[in-house]
Coordinates of C-alpha atoms in Angstrom, one line a residue:
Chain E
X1 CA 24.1 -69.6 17.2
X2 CA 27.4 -69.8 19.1
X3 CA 28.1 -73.9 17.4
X4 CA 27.4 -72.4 13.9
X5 CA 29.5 -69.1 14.2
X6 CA 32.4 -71.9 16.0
X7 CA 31.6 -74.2 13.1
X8 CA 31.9 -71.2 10.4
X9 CA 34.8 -70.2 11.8
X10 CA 36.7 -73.7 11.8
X11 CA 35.7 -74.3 8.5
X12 CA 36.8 -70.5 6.8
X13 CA 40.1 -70.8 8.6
X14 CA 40.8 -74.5 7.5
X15 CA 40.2 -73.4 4.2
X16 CA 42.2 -70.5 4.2
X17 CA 45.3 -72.8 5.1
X18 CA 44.7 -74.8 2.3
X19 CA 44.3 -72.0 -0.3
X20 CA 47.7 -70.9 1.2
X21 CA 49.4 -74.3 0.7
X22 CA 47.9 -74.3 -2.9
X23 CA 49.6 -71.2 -2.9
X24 CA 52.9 -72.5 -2.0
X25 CA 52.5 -75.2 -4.5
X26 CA 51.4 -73.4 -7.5
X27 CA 52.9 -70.3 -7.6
X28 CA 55.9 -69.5 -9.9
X29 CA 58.4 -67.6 -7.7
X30 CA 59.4 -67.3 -3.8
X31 CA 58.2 -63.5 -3.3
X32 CA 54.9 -64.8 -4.6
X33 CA 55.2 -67.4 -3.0
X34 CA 55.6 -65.9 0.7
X35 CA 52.7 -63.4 -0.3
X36 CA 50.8 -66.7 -0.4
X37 CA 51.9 -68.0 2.9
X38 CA 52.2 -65.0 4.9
X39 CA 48.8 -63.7 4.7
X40 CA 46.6 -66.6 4.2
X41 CA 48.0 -68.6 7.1
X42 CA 48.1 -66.0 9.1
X43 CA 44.2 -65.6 8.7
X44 CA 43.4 -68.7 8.8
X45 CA 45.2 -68.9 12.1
X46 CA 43.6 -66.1 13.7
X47 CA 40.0 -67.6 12.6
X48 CA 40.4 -70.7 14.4
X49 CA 42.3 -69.2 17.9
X50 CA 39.0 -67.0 17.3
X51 CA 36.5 -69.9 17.5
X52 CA 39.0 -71.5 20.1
X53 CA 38.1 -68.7 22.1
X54 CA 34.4 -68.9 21.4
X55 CA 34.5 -72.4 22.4
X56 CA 36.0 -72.3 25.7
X57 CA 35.0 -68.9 27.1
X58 CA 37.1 -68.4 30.1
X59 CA 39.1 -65.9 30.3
X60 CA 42.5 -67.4 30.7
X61 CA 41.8 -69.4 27.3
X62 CA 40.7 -66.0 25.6
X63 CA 43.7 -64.3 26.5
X64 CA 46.4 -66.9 25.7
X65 CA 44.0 -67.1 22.2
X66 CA 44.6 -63.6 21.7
X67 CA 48.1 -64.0 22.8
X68 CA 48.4 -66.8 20.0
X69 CA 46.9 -64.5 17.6
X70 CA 48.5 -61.3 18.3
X71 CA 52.5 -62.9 18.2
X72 CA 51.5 -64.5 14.9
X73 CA 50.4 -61.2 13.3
X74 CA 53.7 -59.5 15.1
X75 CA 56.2 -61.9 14.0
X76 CA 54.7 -63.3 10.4
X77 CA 55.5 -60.2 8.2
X78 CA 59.0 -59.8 10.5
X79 CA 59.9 -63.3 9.5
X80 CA 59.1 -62.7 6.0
X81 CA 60.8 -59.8 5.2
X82 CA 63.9 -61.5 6.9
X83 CA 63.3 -64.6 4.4
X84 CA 63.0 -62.3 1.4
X85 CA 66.0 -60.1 1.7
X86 CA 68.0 -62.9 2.7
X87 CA 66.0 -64.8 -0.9
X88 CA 67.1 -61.7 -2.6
X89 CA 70.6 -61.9 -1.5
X90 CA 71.2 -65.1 -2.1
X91 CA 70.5 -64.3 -5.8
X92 CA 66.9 -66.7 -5.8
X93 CA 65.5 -65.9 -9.5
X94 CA 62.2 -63.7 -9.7
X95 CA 59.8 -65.1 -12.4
X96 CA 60.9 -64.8 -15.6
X97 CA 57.8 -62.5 -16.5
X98 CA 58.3 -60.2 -13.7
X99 CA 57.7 -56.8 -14.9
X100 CA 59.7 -54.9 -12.0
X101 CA 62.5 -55.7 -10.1
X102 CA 63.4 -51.7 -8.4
X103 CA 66.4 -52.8 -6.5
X104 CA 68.2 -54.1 -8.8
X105 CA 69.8 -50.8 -10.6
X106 CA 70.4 -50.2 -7.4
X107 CA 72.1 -53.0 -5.5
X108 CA 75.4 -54.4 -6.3
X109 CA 75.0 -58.1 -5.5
X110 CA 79.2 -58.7 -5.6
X111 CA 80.0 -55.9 -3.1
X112 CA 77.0 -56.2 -1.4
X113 CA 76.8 -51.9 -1.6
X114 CA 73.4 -50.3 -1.8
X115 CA 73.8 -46.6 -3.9
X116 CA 71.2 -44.2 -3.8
X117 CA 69.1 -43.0 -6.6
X118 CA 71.4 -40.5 -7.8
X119 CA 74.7 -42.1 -7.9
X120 CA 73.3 -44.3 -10.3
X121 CA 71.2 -42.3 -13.0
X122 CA 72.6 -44.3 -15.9
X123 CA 71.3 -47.6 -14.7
X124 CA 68.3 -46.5 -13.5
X125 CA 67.9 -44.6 -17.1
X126 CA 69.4 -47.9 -18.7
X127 CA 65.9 -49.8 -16.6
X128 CA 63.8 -47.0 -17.9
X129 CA 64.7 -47.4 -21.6
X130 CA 64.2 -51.3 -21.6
X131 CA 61.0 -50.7 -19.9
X132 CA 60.0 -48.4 -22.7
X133 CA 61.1 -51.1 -25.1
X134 CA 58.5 -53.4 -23.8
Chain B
X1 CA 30.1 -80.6 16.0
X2 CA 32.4 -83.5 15.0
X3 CA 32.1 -83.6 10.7
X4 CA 33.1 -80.1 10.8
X5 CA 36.1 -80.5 12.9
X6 CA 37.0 -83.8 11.1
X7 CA 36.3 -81.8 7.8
X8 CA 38.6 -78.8 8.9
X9 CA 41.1 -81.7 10.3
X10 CA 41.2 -83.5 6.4
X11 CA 41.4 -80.0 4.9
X12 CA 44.7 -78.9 6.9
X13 CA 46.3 -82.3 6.7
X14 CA 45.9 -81.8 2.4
X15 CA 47.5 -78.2 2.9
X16 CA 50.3 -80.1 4.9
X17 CA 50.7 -82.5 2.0
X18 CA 50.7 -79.7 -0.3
X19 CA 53.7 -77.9 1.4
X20 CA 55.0 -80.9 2.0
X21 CA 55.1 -80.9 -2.4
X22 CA 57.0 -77.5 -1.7
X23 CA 59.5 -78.6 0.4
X24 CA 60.3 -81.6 -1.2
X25 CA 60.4 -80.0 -4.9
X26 CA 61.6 -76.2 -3.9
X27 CA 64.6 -74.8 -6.2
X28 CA 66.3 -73.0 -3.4
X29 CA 66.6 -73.1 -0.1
X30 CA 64.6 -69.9 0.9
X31 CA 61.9 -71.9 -0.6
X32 CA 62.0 -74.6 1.5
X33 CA 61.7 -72.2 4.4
X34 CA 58.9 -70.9 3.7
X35 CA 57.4 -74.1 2.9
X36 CA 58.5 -74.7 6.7
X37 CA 57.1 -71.6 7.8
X38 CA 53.7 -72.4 6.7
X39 CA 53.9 -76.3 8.3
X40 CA 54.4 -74.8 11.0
X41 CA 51.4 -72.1 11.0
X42 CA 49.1 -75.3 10.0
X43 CA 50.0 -77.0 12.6
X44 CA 49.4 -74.6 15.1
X45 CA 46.0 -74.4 13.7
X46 CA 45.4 -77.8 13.8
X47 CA 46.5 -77.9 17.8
X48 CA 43.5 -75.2 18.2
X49 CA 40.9 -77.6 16.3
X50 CA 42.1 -80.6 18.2
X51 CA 41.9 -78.7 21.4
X52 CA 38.5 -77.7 20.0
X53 CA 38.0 -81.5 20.1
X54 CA 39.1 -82.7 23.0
X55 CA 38.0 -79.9 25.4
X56 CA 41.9 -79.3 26.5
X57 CA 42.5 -76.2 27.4
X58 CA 46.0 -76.4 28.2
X59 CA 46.5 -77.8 24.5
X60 CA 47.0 -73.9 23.5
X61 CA 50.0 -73.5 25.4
X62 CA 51.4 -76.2 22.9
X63 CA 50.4 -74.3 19.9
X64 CA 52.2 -70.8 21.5
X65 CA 55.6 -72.6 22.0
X66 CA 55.1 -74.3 18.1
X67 CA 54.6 -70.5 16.5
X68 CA 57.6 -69.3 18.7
X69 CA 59.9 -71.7 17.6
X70 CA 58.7 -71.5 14.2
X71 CA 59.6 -67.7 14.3
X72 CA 63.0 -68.1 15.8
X73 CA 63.2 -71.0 13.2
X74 CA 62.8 -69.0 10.1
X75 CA 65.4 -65.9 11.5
X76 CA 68.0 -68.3 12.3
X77 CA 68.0 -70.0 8.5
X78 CA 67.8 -66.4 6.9
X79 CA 70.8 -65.4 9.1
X80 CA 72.6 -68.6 7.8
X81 CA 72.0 -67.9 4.2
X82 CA 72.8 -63.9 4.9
X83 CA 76.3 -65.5 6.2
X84 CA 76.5 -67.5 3.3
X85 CA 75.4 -71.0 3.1
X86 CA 75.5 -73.3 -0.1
X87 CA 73.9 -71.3 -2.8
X88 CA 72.2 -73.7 -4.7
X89 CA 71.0 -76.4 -2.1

């Protein structure tokens, strides 16, 4: 029982790495690309410290497994929010079919100024009437 | 025991190849990082399987100082490119 649920686990999270590198590979843009990344290698990390712990069952092993798996889930969506606004920043192009980019009536890429939703009602109106075109 | 880890083991070594593609190919620099990012998550689980393997415990301690550095890694090229790096590279 315990080899098979090791075994399942192993496999899953191996899996799960390569979906997220097929991911990285395919997909057309870097924000979709980090959604790849960020959660399916997180997973299939945590699956495998998981049968890591299953397989040694001591309880220094367990906890540094946990430990593993805990910093990874704490620092993987820090890192990648730091990567994407630095992305976005550095003027990276979003897909070319992107339906949606919020910021950008807001954000002044030259100046590096963020205004709020008020002090910019025309471009934000300007967004809204080439949505409705579509 | 051993197909499945050396199953797992081909599977993870064709996800590094793959974002190996990435980093190779990647328009912009941010991609590359992340590209780097996720190398870095698949070899730390990789370390686990092989500890798995070999029945080394201490083999984990490897894989905490790899997801560290891969974290400090990541902030330290976002705060270059925040600073402003090459644009296009």
């Amino acid at each position: 029982m315990n080899e098979i649920v090791k075994e399942g686990l192993i496999l899953v999270g191996a899996l799960f790495m390569l979906l997220a590198a097929l991911g990285v590979v395919r997909l057309p843009d870097l924000l979709t690309r980090m959604h790849a990344t960020t959660k399916a290698a997180t997973f299939g990390v945590t699956l495998i410290m998981l049968a890591v712990a299953l397989h040694f069952a001591q309880v220094a092993v367990v906890a540094r497994a946990f430990g593993v798996i805990l910093f990874i889930m704490m620092t993987a969506p820090v890192a990648a929010h730091v990567i994407g606004r630095a992305g976005y920043f550095v003027g990276t192009r979003l897909w070319e079919r992107t339906l949606k980019d919020e910021l950008r009536p807001h954000y002044d890429p030259l100046t590096h100024e963020l205004k709020s939703g008020r002090e910019c009602e025309r471009n934000a109106r300007y967004g809204a009437e080439e949505d409705a075109e579509r | 025991m051993t197909p499945i880890i050396l199953l797992s083991l081909v599977l993870m070594s064709l996800a590094l190849c793959l974002a190996f593609v990435r980093l190779f190919r990647g328009p912009s620099l941010p991609d590359r990082v992340v590209a780097l990012e996720l190398f870095s998550s698949i070899l730390v689980g990789m370390i686990g399987v092989v500890a798995i393997a070999t029945d080394v415990a201490s083999l984990l301690d490897v894989a905490i100082v790899m997801a560290l550095m891969a974290f400090m890694t990541s902030i330290g090229f976002a705060r270059f490119l925040e600073r402003g790096g090459r644009r296009d590279e």
